[in-house]
Short mmCIF file of C-alpha atoms in Angstrom, two decimals:
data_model
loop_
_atom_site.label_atom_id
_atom_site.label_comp_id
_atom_site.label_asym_id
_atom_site.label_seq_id
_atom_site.Cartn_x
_atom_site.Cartn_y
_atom_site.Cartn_z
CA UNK A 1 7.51 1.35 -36.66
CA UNK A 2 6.79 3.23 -39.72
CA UNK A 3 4.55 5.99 -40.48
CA UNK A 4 2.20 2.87 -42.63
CA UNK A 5 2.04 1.04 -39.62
CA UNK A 6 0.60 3.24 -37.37
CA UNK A 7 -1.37 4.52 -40.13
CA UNK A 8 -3.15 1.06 -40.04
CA UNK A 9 -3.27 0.51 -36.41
CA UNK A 10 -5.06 3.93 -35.93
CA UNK A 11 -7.37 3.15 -38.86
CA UNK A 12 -8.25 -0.12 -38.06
CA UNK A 13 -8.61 0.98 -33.88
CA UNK A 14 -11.17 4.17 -35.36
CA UNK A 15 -13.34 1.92 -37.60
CA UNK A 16 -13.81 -0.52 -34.80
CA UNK A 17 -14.74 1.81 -31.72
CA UNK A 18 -16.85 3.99 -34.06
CA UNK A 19 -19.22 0.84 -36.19
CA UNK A 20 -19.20 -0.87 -32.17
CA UNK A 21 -20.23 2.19 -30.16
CA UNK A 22 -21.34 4.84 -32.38
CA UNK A 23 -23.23 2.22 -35.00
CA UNK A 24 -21.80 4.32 -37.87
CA UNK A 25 -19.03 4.41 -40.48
CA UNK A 26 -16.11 6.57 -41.08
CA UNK A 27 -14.75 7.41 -44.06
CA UNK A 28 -10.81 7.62 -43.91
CA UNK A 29 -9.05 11.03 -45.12
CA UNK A 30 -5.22 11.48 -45.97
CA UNK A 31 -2.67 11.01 -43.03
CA UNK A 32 0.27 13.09 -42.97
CA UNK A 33 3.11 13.23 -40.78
CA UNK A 34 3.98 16.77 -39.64
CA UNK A 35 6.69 18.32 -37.44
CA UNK A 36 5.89 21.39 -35.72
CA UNK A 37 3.38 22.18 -33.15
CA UNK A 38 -0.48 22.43 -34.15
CA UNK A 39 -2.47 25.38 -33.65
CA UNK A 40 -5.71 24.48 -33.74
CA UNK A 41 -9.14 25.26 -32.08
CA UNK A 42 -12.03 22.86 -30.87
CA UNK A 43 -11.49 19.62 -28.46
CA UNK A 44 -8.36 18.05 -28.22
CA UNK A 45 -8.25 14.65 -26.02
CA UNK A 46 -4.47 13.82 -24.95
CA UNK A 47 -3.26 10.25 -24.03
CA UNK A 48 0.44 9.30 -22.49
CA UNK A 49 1.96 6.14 -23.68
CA UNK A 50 5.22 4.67 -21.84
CA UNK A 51 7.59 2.32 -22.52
CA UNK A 52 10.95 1.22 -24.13
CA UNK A 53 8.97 3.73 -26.50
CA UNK A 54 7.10 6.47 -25.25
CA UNK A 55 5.01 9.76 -26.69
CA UNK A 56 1.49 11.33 -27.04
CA UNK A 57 -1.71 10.16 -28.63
CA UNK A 58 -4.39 13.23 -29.70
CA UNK A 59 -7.96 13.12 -30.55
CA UNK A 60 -8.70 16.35 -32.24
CA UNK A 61 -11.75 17.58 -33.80
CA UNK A 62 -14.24 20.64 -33.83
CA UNK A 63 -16.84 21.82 -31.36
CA UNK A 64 -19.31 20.45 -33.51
CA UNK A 65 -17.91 17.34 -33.69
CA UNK A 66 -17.29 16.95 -30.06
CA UNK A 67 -21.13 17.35 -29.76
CA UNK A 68 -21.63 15.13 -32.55
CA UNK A 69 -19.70 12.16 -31.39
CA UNK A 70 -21.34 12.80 -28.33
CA UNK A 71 -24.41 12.40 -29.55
CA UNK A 72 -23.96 9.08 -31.38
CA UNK A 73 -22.11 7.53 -28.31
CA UNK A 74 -24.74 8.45 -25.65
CA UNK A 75 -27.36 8.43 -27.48
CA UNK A 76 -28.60 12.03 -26.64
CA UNK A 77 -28.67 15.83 -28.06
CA UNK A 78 -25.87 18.17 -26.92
CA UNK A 79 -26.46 21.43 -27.66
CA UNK A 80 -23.14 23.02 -25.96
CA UNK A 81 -19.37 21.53 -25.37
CA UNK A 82 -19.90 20.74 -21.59
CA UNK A 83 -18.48 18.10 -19.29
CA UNK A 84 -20.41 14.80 -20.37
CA UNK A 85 -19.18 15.76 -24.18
CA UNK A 86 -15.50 16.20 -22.60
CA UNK A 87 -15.75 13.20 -20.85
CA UNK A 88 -17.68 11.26 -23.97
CA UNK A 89 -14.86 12.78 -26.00
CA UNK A 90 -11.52 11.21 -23.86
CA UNK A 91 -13.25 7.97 -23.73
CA UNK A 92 -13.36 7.67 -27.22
CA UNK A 93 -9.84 8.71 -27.71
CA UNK A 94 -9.05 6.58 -24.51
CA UNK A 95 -10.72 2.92 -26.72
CA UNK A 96 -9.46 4.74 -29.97
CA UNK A 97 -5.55 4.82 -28.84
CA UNK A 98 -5.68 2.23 -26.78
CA UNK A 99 -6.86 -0.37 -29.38
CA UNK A 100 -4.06 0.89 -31.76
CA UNK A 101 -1.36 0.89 -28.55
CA UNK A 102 -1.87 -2.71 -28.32
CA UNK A 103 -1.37 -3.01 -32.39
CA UNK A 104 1.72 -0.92 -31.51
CA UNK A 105 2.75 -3.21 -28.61
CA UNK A 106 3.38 -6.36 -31.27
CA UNK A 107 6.22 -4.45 -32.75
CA UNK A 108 7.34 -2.07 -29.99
CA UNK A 109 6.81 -3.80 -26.59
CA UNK A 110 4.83 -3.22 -23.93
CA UNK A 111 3.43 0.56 -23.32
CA UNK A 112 1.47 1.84 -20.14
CA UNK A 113 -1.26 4.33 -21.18
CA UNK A 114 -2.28 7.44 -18.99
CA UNK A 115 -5.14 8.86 -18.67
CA UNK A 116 -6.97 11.04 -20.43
CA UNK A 117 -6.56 15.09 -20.66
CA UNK A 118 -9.25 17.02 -22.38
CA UNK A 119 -8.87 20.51 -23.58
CA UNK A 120 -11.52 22.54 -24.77
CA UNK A 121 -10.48 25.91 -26.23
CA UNK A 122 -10.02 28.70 -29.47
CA UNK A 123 -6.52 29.27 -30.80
CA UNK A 124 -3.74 27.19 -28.86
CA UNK A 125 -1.09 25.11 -29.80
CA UNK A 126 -0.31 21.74 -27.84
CA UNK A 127 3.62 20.03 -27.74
CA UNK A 128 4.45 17.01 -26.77
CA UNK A 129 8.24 17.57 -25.02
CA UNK A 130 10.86 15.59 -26.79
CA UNK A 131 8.57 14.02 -28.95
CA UNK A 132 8.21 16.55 -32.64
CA UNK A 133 6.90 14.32 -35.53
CA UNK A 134 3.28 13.28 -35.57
CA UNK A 135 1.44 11.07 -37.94
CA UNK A 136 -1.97 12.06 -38.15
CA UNK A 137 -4.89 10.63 -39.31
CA UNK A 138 -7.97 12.47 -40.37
CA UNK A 139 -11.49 10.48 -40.39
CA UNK A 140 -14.33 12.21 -42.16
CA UNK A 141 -17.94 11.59 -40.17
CA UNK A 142 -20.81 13.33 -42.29
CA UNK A 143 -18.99 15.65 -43.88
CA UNK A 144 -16.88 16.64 -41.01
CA UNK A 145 -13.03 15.85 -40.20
CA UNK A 146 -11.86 14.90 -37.06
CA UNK A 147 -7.79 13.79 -36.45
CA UNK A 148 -6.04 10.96 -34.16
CA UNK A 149 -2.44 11.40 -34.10
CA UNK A 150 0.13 10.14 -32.49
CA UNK A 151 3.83 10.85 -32.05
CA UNK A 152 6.11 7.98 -30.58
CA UNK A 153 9.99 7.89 -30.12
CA UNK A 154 12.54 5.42 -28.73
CA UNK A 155 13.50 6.12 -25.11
CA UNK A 156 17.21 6.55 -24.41
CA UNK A 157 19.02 3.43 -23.67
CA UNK A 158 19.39 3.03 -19.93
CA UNK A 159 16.74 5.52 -18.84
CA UNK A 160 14.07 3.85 -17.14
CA UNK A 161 10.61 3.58 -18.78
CA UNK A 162 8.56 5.41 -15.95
CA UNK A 163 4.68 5.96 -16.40
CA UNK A 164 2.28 6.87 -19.27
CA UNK A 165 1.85 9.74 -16.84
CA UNK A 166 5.10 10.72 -16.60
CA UNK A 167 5.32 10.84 -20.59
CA UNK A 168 2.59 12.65 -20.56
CA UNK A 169 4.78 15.74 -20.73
CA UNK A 170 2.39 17.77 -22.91
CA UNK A 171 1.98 21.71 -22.48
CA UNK A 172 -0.89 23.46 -24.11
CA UNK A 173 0.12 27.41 -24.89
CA UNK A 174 -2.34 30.03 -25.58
CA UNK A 175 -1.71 32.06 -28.65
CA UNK A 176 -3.04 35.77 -29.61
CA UNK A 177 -6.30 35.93 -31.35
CA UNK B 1 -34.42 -12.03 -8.52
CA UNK B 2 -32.98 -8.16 -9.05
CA UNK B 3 -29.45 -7.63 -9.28
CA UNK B 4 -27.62 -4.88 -7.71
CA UNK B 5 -24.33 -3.33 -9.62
CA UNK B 6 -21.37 -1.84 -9.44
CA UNK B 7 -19.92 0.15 -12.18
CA UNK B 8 -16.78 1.52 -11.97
CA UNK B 9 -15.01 3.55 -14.35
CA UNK B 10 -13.22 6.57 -14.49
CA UNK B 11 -15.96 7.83 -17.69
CA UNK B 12 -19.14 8.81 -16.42
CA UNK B 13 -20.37 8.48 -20.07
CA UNK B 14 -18.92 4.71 -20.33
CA UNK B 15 -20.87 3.96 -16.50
CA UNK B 16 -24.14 5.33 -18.40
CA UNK B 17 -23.74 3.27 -21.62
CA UNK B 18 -23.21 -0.41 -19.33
CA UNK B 19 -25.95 0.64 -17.68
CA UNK B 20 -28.05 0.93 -21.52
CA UNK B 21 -26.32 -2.66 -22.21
CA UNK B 22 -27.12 -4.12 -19.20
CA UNK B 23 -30.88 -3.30 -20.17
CA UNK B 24 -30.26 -4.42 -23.60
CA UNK B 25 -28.60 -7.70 -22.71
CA UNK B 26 -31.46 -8.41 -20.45
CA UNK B 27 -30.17 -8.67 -16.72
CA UNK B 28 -32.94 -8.28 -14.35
CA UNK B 29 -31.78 -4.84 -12.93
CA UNK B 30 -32.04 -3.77 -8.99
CA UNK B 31 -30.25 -0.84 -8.21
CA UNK B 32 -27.04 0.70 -9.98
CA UNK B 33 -24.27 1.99 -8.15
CA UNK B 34 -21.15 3.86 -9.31
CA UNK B 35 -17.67 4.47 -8.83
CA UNK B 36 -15.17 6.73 -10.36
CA UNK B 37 -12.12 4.94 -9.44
CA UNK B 38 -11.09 1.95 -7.16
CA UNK B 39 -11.36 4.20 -3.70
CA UNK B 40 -14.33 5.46 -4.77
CA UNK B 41 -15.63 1.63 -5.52
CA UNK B 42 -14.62 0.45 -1.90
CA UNK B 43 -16.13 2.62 -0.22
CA UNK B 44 -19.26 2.20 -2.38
CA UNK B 45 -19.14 -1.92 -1.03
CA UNK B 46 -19.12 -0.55 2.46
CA UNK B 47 -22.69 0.99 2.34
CA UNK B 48 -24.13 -1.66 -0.16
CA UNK B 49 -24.38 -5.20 -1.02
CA UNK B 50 -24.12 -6.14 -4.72
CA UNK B 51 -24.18 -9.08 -6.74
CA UNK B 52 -22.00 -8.52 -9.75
CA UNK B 53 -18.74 -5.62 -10.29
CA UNK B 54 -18.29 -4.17 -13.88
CA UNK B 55 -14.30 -2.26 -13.61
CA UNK B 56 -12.18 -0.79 -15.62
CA UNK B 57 -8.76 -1.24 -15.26
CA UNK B 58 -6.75 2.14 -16.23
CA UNK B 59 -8.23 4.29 -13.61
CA UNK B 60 -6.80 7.18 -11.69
CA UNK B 61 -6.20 6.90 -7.27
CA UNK B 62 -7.03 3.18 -7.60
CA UNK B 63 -7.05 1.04 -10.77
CA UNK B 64 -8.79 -2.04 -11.35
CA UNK B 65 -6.48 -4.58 -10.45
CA UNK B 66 -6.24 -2.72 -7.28
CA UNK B 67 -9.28 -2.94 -7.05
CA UNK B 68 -10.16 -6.32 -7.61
CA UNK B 69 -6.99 -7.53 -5.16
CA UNK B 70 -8.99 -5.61 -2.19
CA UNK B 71 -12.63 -6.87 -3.63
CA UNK B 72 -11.09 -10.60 -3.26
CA UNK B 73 -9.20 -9.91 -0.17
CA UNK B 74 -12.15 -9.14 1.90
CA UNK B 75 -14.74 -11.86 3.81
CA UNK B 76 -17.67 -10.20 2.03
CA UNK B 77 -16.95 -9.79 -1.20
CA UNK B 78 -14.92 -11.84 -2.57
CA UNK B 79 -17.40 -14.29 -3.83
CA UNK B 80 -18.95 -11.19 -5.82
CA UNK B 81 -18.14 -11.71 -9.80
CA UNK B 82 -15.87 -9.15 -11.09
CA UNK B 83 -15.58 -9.14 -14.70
CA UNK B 84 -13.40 -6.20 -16.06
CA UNK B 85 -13.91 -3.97 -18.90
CA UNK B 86 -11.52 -2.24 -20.30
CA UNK B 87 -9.02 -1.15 -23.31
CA UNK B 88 -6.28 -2.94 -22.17
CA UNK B 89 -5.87 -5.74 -24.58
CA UNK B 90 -2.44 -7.06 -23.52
CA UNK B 91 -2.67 -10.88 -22.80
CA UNK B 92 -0.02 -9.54 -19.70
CA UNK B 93 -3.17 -7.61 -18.19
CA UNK B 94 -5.43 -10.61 -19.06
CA UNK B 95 -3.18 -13.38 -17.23
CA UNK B 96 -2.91 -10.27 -14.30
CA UNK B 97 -6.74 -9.98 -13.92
CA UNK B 98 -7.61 -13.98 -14.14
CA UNK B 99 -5.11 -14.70 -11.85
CA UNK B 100 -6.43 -12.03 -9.28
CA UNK B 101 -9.68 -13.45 -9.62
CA UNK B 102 -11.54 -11.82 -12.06
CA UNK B 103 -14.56 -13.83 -13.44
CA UNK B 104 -14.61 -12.49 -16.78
CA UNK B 105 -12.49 -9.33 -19.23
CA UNK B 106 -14.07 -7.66 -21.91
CA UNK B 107 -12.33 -5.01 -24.22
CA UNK B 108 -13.68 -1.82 -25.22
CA UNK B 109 -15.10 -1.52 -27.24
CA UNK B 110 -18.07 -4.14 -26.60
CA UNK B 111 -21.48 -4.86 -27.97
CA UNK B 112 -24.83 -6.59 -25.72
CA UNK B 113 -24.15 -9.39 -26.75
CA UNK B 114 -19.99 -9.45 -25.64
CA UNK B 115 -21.42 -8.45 -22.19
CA UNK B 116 -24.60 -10.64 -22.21
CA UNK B 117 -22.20 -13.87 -22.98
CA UNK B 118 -19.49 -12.69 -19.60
CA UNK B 119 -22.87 -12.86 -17.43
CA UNK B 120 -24.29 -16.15 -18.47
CA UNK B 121 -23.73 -18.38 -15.78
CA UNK B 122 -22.50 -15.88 -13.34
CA UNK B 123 -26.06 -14.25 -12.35
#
């Protein structure tokens, strides 16, 4: 599956949960594919996939934005990052990458689909063992960016295709301020 | 005549907003009851009587088609309409949930009006 393709899946996944849930529109930034780790900072939603092909899905976006999102999806004010905007925050990334998964399922075959981990944090880097280039594709929302990426690879021939949570084989590492 | 409810889904945001489109899509309401999970759900059927089930399916302890195998297993609920709601789109997980009995699938994400048409003629 090329990096195109899951451009598109993603895309067309984001538009759909955001106009259907949120009632508003993103506008789509450049996607990228990178391969090293991310530091970053903010909320960072993590999803398993398994299968013949297997890897990570990420929603990653600020503080602000968590809140934001939030917001639009529940249809309240959240003044602070706390467990309904965590929770608000891996659903979306749970309809997000699991509308593109079953884009990616035409090509790729059936994948299982964990659930949710959501990390809330300043200054860490998350790694997805086994699994090093990401496409990622940033979504502007008022002015703000907010990133879904993904990072898939074929599983070794013969190995069997476990669970989305046994993928899920990502470690989050705390770095020096 | 009220209807009673059970949501159950692993997002306590996703159990609020059904309960917002069940309002908006007009239901005539009795009491809500939720579930995090398909133990949690079970258990919630022991202690009250409901009329209709709203599940997810990718749920952690018990998922939904867990779930819905023990709702249509038992004497006194299996006649309750289960109509799953969920992100899995695979016609595989369709087939899985029809065949277990489920009255209805909707994918995430859903408007009123996707949930309003699964209820009419089961309520």
């Amino acid at each position: 599956m090329t990096h195109e393709m899951k451009v598109a899946a993603i895309r067309g996944a984001a538009h759909n949960v955001f106009e259907t849930m949120l009632g508003t529109k993103l506008q789509d930034g450049v996607p990228r594919q990178v391969d090293s780790p991310m530091r970053t900072e903010g909320v960072v939603a993590l999803i398993g996939l398994a299968g013949d092909w297997a890897g990570t899905g990420a929603f990653r976006c600020s503080a602000e934005m968590a809140r934001k999102v939030s917001g639009l999806f529940l249809m309240q004010e959240f003044t602070a990052v706390d467990e309904e905007v965590l929770d608000a925050v891996g659903e979306l990334a749970n309809m997000v990458l699991g509308n593109a998964k079953t884009v990616f399922e035409e090509t790729l075959g059936p994948m299982g689909l964990s659930i949710p981990t959501v990390i809330y944090g300043r200054n860490f880097t998350t790694r997805s063992v086994g699994h090093n280039e990401w496409t990622v594709v940033p979504f502007e929302l008022d002015g703000e960016v907010f990133e879904i990426q993904i990072s898939l690879a074929q599983r070794q021939h013969g190995r069997s295709a476990g669970s989305a949570q046994q993928a899920h084989v990502s470690s989050v590492s705390a770095m020096e301020p | 005549m009220a209807l009673d409810v059970l949501i159950v889904d692993d997002s306590a945001a996703i159990r609020k907003i059904l309960q917002r489109v069940l309002i908006q899509a007009e239901v005539p309401l009795g009491k809500v009851h939720e579930a995090g999970d398909g133990l949690e759900a079970l258990a919630a059927l022991k202690l009250h009587t409901v009329g209709l089930i709203l599940s997810d399916i990718n749920m952690p302890n018990m998922d939904g088609l867990q779930f819905l195998s023990a709702v249509k297993a038992q004497l006194a609920t299996k006649n309750v309409p289960v109509i799953m709601i969920t992100t899995e789109g695979s016609s595989t997980k369709v087939m899985e949930a029809v065949s277990l009995g489920a009255a209805g699938y909707v994918r995430k994400p859903f408007t009123a009006e996707q949930i309003k048409e699964k209820l009419t003629g089961l309520i």
